[in-house]
Tab-separated table of C-alpha atoms in Angstrom:
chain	number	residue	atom	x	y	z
A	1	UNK	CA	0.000	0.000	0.000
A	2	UNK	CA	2.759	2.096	0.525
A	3	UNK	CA	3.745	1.733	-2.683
A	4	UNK	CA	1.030	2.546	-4.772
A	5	UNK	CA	0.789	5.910	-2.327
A	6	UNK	CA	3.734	6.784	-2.996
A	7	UNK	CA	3.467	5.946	-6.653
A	8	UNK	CA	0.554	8.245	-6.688
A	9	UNK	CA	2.258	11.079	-5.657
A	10	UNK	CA	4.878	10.591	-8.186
A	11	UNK	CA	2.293	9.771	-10.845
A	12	UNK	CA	0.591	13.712	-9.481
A	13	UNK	CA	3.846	15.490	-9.782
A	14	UNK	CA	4.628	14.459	-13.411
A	15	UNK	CA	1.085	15.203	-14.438
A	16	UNK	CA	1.809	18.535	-13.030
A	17	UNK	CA	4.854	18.914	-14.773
A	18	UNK	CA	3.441	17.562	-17.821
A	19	UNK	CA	0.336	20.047	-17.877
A	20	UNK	CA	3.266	23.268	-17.838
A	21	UNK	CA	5.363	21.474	-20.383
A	22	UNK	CA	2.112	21.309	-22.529
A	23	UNK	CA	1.724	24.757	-22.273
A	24	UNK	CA	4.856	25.973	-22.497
A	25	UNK	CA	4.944	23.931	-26.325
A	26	UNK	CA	1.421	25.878	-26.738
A	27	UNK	CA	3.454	29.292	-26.062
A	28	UNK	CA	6.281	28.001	-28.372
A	29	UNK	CA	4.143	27.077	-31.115
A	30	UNK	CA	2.139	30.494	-31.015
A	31	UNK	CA	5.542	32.255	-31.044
A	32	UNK	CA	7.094	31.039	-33.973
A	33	UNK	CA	3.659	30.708	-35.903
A	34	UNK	CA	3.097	34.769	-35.177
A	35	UNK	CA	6.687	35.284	-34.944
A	36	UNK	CA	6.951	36.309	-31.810
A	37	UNK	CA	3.632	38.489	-31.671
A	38	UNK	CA	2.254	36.794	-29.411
A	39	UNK	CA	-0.368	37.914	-26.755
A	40	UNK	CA	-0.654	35.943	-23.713
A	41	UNK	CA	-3.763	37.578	-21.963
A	42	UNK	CA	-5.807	37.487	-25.112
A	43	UNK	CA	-4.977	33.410	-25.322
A	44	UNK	CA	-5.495	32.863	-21.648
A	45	UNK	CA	-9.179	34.576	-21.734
A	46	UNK	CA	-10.035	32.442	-24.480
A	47	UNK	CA	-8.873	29.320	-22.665
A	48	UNK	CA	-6.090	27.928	-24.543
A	49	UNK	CA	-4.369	26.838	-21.297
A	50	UNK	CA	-4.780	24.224	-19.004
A	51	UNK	CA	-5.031	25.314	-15.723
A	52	UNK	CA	-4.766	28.596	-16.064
A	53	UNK	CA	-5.589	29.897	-12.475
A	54	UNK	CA	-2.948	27.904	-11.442
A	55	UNK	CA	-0.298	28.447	-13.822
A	56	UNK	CA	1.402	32.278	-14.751
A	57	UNK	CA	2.722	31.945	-17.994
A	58	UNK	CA	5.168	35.053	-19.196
A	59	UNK	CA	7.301	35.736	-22.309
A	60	UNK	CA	10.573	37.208	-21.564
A	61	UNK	CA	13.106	39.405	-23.519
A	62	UNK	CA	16.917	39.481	-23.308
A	63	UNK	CA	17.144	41.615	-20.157
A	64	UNK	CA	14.440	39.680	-18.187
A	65	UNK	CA	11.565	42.156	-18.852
A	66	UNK	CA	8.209	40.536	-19.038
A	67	UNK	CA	7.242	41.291	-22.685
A	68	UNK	CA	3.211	39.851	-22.249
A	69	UNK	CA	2.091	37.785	-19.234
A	70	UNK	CA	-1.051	35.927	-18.457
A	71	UNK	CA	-1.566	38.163	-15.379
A	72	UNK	CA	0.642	40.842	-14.169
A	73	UNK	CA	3.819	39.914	-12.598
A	74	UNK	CA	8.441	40.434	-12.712
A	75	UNK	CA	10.853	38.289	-12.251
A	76	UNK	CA	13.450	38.946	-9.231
A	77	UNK	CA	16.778	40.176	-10.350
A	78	UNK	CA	17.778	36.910	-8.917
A	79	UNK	CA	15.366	34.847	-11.218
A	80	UNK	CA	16.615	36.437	-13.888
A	81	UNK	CA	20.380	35.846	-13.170
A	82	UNK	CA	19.840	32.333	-12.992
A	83	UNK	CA	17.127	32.049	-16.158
A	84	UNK	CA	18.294	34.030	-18.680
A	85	UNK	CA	22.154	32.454	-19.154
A	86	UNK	CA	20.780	28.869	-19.351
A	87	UNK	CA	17.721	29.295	-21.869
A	88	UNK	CA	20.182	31.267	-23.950
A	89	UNK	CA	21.851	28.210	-24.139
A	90	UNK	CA	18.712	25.999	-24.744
A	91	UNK	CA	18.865	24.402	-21.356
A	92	UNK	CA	15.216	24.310	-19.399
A	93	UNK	CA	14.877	25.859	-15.803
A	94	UNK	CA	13.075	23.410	-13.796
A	95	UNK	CA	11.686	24.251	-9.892
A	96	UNK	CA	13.596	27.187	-9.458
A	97	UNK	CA	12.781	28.373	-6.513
A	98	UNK	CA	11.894	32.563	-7.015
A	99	UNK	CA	12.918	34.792	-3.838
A	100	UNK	CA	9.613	36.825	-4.450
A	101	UNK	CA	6.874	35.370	-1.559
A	102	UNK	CA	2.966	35.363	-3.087
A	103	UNK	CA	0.266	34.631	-0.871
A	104	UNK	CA	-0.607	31.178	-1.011
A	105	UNK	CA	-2.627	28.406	0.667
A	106	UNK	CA	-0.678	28.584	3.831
A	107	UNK	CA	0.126	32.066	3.776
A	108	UNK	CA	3.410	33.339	2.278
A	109	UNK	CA	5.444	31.259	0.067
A	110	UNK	CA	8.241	31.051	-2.663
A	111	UNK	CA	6.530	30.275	-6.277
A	112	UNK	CA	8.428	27.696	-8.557
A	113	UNK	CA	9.852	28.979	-11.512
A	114	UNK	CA	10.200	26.771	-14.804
A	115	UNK	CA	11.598	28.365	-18.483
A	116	UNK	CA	12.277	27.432	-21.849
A	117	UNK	CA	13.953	29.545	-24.606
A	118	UNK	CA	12.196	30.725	-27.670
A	119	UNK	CA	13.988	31.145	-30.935
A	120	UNK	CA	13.987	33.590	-34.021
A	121	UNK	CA	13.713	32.320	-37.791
A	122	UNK	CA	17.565	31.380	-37.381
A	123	UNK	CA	17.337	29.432	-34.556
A	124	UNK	CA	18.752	32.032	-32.233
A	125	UNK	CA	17.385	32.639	-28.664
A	126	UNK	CA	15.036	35.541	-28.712
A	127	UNK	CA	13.164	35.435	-25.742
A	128	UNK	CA	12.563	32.586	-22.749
A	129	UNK	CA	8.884	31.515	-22.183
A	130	UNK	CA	8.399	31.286	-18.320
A	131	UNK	CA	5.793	29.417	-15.712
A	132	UNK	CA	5.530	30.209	-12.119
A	133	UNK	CA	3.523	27.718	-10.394
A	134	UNK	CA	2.470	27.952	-6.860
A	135	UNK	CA	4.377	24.986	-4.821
A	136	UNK	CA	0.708	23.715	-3.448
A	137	UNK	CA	-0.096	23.312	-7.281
A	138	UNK	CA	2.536	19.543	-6.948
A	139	UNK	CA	0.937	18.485	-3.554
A	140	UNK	CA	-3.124	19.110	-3.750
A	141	UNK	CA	-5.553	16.811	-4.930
A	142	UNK	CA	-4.932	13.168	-5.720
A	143	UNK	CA	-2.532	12.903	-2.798
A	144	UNK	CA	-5.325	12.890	-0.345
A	145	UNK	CA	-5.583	9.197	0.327
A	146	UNK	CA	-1.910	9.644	1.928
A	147	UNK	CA	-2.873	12.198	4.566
A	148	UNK	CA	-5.338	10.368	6.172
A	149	UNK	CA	-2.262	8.460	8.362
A	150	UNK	CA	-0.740	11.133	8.729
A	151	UNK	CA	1.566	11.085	5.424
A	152	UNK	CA	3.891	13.776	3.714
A	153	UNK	CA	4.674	14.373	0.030
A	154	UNK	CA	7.254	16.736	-0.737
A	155	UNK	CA	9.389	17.215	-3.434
A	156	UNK	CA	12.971	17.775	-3.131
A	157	UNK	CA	15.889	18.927	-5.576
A	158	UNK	CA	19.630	17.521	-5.736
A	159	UNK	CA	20.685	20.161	-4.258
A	160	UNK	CA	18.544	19.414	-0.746
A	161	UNK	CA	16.549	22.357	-1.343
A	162	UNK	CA	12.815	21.297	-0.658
A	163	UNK	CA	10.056	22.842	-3.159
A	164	UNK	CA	6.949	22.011	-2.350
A	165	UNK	CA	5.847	20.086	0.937
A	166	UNK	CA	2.153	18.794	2.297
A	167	UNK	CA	2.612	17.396	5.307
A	168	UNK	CA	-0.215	16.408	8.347
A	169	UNK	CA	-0.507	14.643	11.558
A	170	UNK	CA	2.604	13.962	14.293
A	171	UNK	CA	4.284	14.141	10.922
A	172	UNK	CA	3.943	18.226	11.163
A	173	UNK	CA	1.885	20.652	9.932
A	174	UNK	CA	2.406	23.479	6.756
A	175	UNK	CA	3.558	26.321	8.511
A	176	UNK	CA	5.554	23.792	10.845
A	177	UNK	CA	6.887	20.708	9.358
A	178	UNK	CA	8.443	17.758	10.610
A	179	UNK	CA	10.484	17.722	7.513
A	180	UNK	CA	13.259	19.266	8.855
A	181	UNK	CA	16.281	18.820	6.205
A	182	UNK	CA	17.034	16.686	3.139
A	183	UNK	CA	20.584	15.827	2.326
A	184	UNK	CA	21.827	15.999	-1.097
A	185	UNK	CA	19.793	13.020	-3.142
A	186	UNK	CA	22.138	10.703	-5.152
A	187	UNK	CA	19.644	8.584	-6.527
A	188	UNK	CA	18.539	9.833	-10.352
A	189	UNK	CA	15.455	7.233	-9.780
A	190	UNK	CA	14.622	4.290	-7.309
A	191	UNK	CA	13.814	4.337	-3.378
A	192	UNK	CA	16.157	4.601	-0.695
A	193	UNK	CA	16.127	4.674	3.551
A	194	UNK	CA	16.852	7.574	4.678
A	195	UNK	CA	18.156	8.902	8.123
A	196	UNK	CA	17.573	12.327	9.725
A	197	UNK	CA	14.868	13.684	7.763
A	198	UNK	CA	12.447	14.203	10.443
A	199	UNK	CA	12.032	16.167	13.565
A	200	UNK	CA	11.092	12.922	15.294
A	201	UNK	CA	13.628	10.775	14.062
């Protein structure tokens, strides 16, 4: 049983991811078929994205300036530093984790950045195409069957930076988790034991 919870998280998360890639390929295609007069509030009202209220989908120039946006919103200088250099090079942002709080579910939190780059005629980068996603968006909804003994789902990077986390019961709360640290994973796929994770051991 443990299993198939925890395979139903994972199966959540990559329907998540899949439902921004999707629209980040809608963006794409739009772009280069209109090259690159493209109009993101005028697609988003006539409901060309999936998820929309969840998802804030913005086009981005060479300096980081939002050129058209689903909703109104910037990216922090520090987004922007870490973006811009690796779209230009046709390398995807995933989960990066923007210093700007929103108000979310649980109050304050950090939204989750993910970017692609969008090329001219000649295959040169000409913009990025960018989705910020609020964390809750990876740990709502079919994960409920896990909280009801007292479960957690989080998602965690290689780096040991955790970016989204549900957590209930003895096992801690939101705004206080028992999820106290994550080392480092160094595991690409597959389950492991791990030691010191929790506040209760």
């Amino acid at each position: 049983l443990a299993r198939a919870e925890d395979a139903l998280g994972q199966q959540q998360i990559r329907r998540a991811v899949d439902t921004i890639e999707q629209t980040v390929r809608f963006v794409k295609y739009d772009w280069e078929a209109r090259q690159g007069a493209v109009h993101l509030g005028y697609a988003d009202e006539h409901g060309l994205f999936l998820d929309a209220s969840r998802l804030l989908v913005s086009v981005i120039d060479a300096q980081g300036q939002v050129l058209t946006s689903t909703a109104p919103t910037a990216l922090s200088p520090a987004a922007v530093a870490y973006i811009l250099p690796r779209v230009r090079t046709g390398m995807p942002v995933k989960f990066f984790i923007d210093d700007v709080p929103i108000e979310g579910r649980a109050g304050r939190t950090n939204r989750l950045l993910f970017a692609w780059e969008l090329s001219d005629r000649d295959g040169r980068f000409a913009a990025g195409v960018v989705v910020a996603v609020d964390p809750a968006y990876f740990t709502t909804g079919d994960t409920d069957p896990i909280f009801r003994r007292d479960g957690l789902v989080a998602i965690v990077g290689d780096d040991g930076r955790t970016r989204a986390l549900r957590s209930e019961g003895p096992a801690g709360t939101v705004r206080q988790p028992g999820f106290v640290h994550a080392p480092p994973l160094r595991l690409s796929a597959g389950s492991a034991l791990v030691d010191g994770w929790f506040g209760d051991g």
